[in-house]
Short mmCIF file of C-alpha atoms (C1' of nucleotides) in Angstrom, two decimals:
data_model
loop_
_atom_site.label_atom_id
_atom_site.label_comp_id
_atom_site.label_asym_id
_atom_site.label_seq_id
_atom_site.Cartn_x
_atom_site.Cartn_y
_atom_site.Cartn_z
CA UNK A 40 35.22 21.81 100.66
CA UNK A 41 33.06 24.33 98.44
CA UNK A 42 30.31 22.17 99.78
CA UNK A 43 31.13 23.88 103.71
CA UNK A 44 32.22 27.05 101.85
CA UNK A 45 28.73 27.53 100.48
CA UNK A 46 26.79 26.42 103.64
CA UNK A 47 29.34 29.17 105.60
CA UNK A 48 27.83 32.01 102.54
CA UNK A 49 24.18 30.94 103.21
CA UNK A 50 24.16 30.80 107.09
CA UNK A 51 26.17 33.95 106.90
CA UNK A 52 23.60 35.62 104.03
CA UNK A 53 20.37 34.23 106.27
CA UNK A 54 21.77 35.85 109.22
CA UNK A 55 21.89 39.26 107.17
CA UNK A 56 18.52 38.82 106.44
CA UNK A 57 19.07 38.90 102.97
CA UNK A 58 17.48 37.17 100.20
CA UNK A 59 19.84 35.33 97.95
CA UNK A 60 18.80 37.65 94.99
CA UNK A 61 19.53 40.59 96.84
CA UNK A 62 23.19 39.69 98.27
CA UNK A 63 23.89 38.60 94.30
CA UNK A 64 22.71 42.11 93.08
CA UNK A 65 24.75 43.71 95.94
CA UNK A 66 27.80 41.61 95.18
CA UNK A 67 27.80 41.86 91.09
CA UNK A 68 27.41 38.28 90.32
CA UNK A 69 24.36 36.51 88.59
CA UNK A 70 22.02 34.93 91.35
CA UNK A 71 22.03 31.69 89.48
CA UNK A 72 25.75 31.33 90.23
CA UNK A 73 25.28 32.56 93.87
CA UNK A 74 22.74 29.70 94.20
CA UNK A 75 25.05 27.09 92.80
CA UNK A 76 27.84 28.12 94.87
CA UNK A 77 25.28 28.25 98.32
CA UNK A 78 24.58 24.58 97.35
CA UNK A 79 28.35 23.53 96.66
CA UNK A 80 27.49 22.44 93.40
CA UNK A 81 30.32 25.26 91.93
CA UNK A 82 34.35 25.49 92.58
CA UNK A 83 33.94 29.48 92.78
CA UNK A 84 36.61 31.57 91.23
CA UNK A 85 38.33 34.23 93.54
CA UNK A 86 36.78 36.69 92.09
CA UNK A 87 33.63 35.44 93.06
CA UNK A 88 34.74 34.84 96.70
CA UNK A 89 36.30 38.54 96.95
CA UNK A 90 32.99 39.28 95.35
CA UNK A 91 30.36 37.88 97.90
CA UNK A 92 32.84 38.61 100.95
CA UNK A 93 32.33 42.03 100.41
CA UNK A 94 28.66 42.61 101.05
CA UNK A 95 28.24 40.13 103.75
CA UNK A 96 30.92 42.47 105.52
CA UNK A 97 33.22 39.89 106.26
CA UNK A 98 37.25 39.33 105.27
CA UNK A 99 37.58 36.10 102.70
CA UNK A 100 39.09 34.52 105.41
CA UNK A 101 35.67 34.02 107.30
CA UNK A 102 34.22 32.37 104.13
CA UNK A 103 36.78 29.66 103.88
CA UNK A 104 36.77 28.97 107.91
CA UNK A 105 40.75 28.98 108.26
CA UNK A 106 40.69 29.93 111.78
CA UNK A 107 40.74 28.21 114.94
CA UNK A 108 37.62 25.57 115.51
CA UNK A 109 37.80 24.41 111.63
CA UNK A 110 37.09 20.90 111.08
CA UNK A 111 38.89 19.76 108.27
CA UNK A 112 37.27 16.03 108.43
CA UNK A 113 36.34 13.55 106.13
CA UNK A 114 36.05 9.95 105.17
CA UNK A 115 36.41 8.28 108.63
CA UNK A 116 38.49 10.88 110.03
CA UNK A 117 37.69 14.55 111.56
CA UNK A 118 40.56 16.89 112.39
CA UNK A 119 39.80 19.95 114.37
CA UNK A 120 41.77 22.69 114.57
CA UNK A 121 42.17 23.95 117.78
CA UNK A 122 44.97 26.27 117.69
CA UNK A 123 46.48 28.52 115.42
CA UNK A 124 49.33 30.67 116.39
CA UNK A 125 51.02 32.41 113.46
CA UNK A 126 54.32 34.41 115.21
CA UNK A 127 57.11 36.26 113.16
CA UNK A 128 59.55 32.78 112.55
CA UNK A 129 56.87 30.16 112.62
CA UNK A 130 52.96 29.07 112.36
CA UNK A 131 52.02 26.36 114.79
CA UNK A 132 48.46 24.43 114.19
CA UNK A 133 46.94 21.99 116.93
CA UNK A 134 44.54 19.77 115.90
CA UNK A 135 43.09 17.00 117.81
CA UNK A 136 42.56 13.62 115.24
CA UNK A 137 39.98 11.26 115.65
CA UNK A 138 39.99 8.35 113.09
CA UNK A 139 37.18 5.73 112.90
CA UNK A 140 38.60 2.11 112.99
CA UNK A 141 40.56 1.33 110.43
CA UNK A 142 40.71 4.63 108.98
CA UNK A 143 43.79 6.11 107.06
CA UNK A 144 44.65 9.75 107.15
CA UNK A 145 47.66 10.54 104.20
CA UNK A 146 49.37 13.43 104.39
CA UNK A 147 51.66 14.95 101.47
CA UNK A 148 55.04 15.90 102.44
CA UNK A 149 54.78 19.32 103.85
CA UNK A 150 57.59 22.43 103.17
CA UNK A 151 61.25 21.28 104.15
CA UNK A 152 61.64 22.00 107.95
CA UNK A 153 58.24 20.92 109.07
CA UNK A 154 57.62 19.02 112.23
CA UNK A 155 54.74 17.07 113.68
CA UNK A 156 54.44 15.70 116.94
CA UNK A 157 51.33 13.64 118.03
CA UNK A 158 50.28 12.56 121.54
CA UNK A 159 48.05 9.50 122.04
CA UNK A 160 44.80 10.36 123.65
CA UNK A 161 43.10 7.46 122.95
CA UNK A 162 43.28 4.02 121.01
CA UNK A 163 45.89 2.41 118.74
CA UNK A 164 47.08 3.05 115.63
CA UNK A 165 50.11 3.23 113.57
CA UNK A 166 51.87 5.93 112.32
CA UNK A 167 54.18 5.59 109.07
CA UNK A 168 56.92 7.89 107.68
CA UNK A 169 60.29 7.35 105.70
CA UNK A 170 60.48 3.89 106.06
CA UNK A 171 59.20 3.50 108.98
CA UNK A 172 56.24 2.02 110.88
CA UNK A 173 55.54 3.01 114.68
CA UNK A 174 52.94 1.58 116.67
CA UNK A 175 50.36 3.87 118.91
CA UNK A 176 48.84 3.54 122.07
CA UNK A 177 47.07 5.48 124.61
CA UNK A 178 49.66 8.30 125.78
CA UNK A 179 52.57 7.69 123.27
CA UNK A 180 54.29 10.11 121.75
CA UNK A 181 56.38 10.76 118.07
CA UNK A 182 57.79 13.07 116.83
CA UNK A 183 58.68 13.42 112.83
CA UNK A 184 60.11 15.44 109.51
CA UNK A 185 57.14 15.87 108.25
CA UNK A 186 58.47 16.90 104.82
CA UNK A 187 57.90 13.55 103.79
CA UNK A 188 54.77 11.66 102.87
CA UNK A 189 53.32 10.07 106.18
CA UNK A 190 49.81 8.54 106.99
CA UNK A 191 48.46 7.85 110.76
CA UNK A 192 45.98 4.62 110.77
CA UNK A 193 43.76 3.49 113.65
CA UNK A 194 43.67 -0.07 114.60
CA UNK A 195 40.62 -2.44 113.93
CA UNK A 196 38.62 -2.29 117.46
CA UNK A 197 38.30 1.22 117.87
CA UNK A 198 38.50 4.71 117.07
CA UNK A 199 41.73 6.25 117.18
CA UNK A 200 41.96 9.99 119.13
CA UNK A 201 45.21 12.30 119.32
CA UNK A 202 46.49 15.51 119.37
CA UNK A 203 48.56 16.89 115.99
CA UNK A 204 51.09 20.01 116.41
CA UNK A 205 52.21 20.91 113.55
CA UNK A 206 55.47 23.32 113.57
CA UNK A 207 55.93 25.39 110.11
CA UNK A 208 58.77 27.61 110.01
CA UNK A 209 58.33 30.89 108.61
CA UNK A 210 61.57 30.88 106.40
CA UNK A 211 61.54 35.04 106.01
CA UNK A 212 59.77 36.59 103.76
CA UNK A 213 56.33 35.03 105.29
CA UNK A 214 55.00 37.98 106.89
CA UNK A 215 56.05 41.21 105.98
CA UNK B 113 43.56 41.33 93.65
CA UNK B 114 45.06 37.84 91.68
CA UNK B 115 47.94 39.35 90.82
CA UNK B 116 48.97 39.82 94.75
CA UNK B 117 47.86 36.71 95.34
CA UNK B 118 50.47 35.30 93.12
CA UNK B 119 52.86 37.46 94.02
CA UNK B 120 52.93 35.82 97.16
CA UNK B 121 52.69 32.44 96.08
CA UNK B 122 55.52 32.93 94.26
CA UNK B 123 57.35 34.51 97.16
CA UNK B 124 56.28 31.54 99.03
CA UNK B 125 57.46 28.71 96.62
CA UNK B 126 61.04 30.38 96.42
CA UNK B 127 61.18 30.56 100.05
CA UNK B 128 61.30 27.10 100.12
CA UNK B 129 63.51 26.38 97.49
CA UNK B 130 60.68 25.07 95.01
CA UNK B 131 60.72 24.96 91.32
CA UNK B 132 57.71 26.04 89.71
CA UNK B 133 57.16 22.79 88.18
CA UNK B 134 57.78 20.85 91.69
CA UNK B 135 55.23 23.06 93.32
CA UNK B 136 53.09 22.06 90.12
CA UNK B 137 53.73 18.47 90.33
CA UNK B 138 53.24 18.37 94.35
CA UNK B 139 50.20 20.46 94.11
CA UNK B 140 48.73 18.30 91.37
CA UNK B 141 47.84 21.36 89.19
CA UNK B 142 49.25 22.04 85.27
CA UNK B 143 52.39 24.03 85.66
CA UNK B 144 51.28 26.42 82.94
CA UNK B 145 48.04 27.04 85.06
CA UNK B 146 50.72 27.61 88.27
CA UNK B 147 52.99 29.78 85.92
CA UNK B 148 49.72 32.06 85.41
CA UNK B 149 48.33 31.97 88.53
CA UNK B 150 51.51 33.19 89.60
CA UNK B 151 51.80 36.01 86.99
CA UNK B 152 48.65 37.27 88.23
CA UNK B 153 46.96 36.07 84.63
CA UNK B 154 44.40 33.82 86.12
CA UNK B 155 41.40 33.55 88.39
CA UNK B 156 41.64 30.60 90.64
CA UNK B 157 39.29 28.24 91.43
CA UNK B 158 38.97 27.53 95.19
CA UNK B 159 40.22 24.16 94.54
CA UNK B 160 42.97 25.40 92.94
CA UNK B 161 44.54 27.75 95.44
CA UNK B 162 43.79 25.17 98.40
CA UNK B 163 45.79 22.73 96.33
CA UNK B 164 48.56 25.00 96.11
CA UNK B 165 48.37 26.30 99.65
CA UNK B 166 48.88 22.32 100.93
CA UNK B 167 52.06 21.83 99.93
CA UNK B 168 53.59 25.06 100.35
CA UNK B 169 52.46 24.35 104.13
CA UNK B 170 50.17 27.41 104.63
CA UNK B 171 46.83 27.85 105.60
CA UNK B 172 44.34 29.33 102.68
CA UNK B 173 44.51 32.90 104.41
CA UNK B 174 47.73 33.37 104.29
CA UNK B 175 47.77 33.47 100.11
CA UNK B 176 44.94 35.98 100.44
CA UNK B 177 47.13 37.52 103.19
CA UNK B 178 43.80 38.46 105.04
CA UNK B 179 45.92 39.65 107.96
CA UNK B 180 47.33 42.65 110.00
CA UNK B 181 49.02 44.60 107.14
CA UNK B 182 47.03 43.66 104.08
CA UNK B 183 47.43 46.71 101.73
CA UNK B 184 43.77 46.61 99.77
CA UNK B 185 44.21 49.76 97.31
CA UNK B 186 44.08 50.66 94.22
CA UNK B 187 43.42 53.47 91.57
CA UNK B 188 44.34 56.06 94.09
CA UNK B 189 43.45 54.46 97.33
CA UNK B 190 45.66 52.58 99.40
CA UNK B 191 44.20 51.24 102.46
CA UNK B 192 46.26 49.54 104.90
CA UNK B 193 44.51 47.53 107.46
CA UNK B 194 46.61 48.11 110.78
CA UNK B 195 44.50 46.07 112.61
CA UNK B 196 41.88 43.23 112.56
CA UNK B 197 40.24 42.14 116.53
CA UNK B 198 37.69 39.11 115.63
CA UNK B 199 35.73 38.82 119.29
CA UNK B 200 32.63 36.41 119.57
CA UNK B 201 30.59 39.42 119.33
CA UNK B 202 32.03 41.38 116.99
CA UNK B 203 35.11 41.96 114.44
CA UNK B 204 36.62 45.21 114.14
CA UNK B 205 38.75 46.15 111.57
CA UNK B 206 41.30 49.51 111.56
CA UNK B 207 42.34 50.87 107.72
CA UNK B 208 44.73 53.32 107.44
CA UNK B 209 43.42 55.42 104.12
CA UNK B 210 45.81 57.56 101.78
CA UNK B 211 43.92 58.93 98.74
CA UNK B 212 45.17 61.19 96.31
CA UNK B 213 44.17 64.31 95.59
CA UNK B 214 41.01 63.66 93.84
CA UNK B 215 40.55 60.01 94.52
CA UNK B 216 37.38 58.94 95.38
CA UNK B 217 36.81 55.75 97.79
CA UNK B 218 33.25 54.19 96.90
CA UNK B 219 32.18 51.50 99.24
CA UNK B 220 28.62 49.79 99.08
CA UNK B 221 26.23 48.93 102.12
CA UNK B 222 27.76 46.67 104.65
CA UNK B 223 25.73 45.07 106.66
CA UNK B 224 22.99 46.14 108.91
CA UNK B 225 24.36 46.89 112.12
CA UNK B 226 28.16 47.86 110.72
CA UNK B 227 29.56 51.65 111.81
CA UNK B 228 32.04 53.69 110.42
CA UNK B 229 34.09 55.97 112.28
CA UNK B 230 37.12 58.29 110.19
CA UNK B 231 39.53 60.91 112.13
CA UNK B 232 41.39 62.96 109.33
CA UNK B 233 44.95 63.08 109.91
CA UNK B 234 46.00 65.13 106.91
CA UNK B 235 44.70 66.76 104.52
CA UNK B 236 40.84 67.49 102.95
CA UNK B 237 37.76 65.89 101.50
CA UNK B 238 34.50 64.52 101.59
CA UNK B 239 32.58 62.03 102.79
CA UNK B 240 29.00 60.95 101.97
CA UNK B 241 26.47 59.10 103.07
CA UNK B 242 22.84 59.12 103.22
CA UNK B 243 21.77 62.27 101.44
CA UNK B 244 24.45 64.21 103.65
CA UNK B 245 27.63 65.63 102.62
CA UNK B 246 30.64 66.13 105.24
CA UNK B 247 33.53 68.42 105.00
CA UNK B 248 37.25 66.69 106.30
CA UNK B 249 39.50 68.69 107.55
CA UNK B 250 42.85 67.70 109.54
CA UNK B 251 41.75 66.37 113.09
CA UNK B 252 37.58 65.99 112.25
CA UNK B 253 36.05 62.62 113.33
CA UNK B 254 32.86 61.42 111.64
CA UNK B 255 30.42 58.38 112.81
CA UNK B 256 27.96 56.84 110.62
CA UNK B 257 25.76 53.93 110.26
CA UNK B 258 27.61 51.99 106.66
CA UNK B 259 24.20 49.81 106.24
CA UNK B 260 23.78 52.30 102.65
CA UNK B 261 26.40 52.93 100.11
CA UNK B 262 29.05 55.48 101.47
CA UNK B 263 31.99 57.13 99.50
CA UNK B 264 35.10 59.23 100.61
CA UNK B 265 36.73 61.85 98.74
CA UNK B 266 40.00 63.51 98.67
CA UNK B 267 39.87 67.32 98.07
CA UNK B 268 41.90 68.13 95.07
CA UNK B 269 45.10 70.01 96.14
CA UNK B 270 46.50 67.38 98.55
CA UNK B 271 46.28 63.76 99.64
CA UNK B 272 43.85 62.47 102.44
CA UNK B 273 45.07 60.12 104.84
CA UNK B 274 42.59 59.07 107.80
CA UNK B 275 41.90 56.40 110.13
CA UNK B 276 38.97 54.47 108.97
CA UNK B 277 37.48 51.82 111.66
CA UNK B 278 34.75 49.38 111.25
CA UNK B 279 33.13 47.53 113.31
CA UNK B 280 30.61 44.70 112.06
CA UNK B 281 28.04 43.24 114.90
CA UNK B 282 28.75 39.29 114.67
CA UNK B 283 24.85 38.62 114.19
CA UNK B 284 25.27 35.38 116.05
CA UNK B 285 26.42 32.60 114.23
CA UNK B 286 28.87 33.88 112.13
CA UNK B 287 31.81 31.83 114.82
CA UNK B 288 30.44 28.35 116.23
"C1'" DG C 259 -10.77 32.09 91.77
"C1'" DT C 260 -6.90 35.35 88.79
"C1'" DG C 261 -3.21 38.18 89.05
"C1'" DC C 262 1.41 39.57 90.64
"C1'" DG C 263 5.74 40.16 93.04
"C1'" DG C 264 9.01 37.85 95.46
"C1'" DC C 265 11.71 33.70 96.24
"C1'" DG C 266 15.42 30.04 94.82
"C1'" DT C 267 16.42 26.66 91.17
"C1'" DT C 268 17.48 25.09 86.55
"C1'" DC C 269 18.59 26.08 81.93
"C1'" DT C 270 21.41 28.62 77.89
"C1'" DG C 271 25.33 30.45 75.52
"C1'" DT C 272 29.81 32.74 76.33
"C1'" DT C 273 33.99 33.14 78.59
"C1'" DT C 274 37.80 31.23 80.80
"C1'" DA C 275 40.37 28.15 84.08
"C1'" DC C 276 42.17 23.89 83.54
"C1'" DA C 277 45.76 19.86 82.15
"C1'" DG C 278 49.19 18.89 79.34
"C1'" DA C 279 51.99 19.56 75.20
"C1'" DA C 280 55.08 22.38 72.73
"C1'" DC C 281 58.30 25.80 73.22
"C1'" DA C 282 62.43 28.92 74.26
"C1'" DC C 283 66.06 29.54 77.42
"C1'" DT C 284 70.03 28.32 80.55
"C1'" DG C 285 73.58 25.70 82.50
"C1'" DT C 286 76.32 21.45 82.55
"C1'" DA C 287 78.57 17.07 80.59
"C1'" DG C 288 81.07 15.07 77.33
"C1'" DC D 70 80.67 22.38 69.55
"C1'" DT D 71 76.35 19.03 70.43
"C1'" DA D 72 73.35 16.69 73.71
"C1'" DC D 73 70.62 17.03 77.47
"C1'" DA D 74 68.13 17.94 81.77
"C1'" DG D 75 66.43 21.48 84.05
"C1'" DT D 76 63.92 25.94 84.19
"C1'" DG D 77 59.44 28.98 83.28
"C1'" DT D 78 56.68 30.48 79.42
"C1'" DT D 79 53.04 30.20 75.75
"C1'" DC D 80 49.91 27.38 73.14
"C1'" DT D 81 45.65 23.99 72.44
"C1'" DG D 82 41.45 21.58 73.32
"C1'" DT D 83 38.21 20.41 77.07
"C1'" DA D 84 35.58 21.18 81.09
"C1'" DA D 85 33.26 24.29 83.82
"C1'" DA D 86 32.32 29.02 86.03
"C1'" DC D 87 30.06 32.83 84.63
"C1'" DA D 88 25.75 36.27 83.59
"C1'" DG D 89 21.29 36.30 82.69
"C1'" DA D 90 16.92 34.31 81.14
"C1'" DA D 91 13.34 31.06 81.93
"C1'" DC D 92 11.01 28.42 85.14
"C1'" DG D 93 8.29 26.62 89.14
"C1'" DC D 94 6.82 27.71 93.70
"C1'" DC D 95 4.67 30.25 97.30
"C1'" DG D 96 2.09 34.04 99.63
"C1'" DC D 97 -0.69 38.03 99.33
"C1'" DA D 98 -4.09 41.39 97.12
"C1'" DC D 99 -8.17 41.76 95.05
#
DNA sequence: GTGCGGCGTTCTGTTTACAGAACACTGTAG
DNA sequence: CTACAGTGTTCTGTAAACAGAACGCCGCAC
């Protein structure tokens, strides 16, 4: 995570042209921080984010990648996020899941009033929530409350592909 | 800057009904260091606001609220951004600008290649950049390159509103 | 060759964000 | 009334983010 964040600041710094002294100078923070935080060896303050996004001419947003095309990925599995659609009474996310074989993605129970559906593309898996355990296969589909813990899990003998929709209501006071 | 962010974390945790130290627990965070965050008394880590922003079911942005209708001000200035078009080429941003009488907006360089445009629509003031110094009255439109350190002014017997937009050249790779 | 100015990294002490405990407050049960 | 389970706050010691200095590296001038 601060690891992409950083490599986002230094593509986005090279680009610019500018050395890493000079965007630290421009930005108000010590260049030995700046260089720690390029390399994703710090867990930068906001402060520091607000700090850097400023020069580089970009919103904060841009540094942490939270639009569509993030890959969130990691340890066997890679979600990308193809879709974001934020309207007035809800956010919906699409991401389309691949999991290696035999990998696990958890997921923490989300707000009250979340829903996930997932379609199938490719492979088997399982896919567990309350109590129960539903098996996968190329074009299935479930649907779920996803305000409880769940986990997906690819089978042994191959990898595991899908699509993710994720439905969060906006309950108000979300947007103003 | 913090304190709006946790202003709207709040906001967002009793939207959903969450005590403070359920959003604590969930989020895996101290709930004194949630209590502050929220009281705008700390500077969070990046880890820390992405841990709270997973269980309250948002993406990262939306606790920075870099959106449409993100009020940035402050001592004087309130800018409103009305607008925010991210194309491959290109991001352009719209600010509506109040300052009061006196106020004085500072902004550093942007990047090379970013351009400034401002069309008063009430009152007087200033604006400089380069070695040049521009009168504003109701209904003037100005146009400058905002690669050098730039600063608006209010004249002194009335507030200055104006449409400020920006538009920042995408140099590239900033979207893969 | 010797300087010297720029680069990015690593090192130093100070400040502060962090987890968790202690705390004060409020409402409910008995 | 006391006991208690819940709330959010403030307190305490530890870990780490911070600014800035020191360092090593490279390229250019001379």
């Amino acid at each position: 995570m601060t690891r992409e964040v950083g490599a986002r600041i230094r593509a986005l710094r090279e680009a610019r042209g500018l050395s890493l002294s000079a965007l630290a100078a421009e930005a108000g923070i010590g260049k030995g921080s700046l260089s720690e935080l390029e390399t994703g060896r710090r867990n930068p303050t906001l402060d520091t984010l607000y700090a850097v996004a400023t020069p580089l001419g970009v919103p904060l947003a841009a540094l942490l990648d939270d639009h569509d095309g993030a890959v969130i990925g990691g340890g066997g599995v890679v979600a990308t996020r193809v879709r974001v659609l934020r309207e007035t009474d809800r956010t919906t996310e699409v991401y389309l899941l691949r999991l290696a074989p035999g990998a696990v993605r958890t997921s923490p129970a989300h707000a009250a009033g979340v829903e996930e559906q997932l379609i199938v593309v490719a492979g088997h898996g399982l896919v567990r929530y309350d109590d129960r355990t539903v098996a996968l296969a190329p074009g299935d589909h479930v649907r779920f409350a996803a305000d409880r813990p769940h986990a997906y899990e690819a089978g042994p003998d191959g990898e595991l592909e899908a699509v993710n929709v994720i439905v969060t209501p906006s309950s108000g006071q979300l947007d103003r």
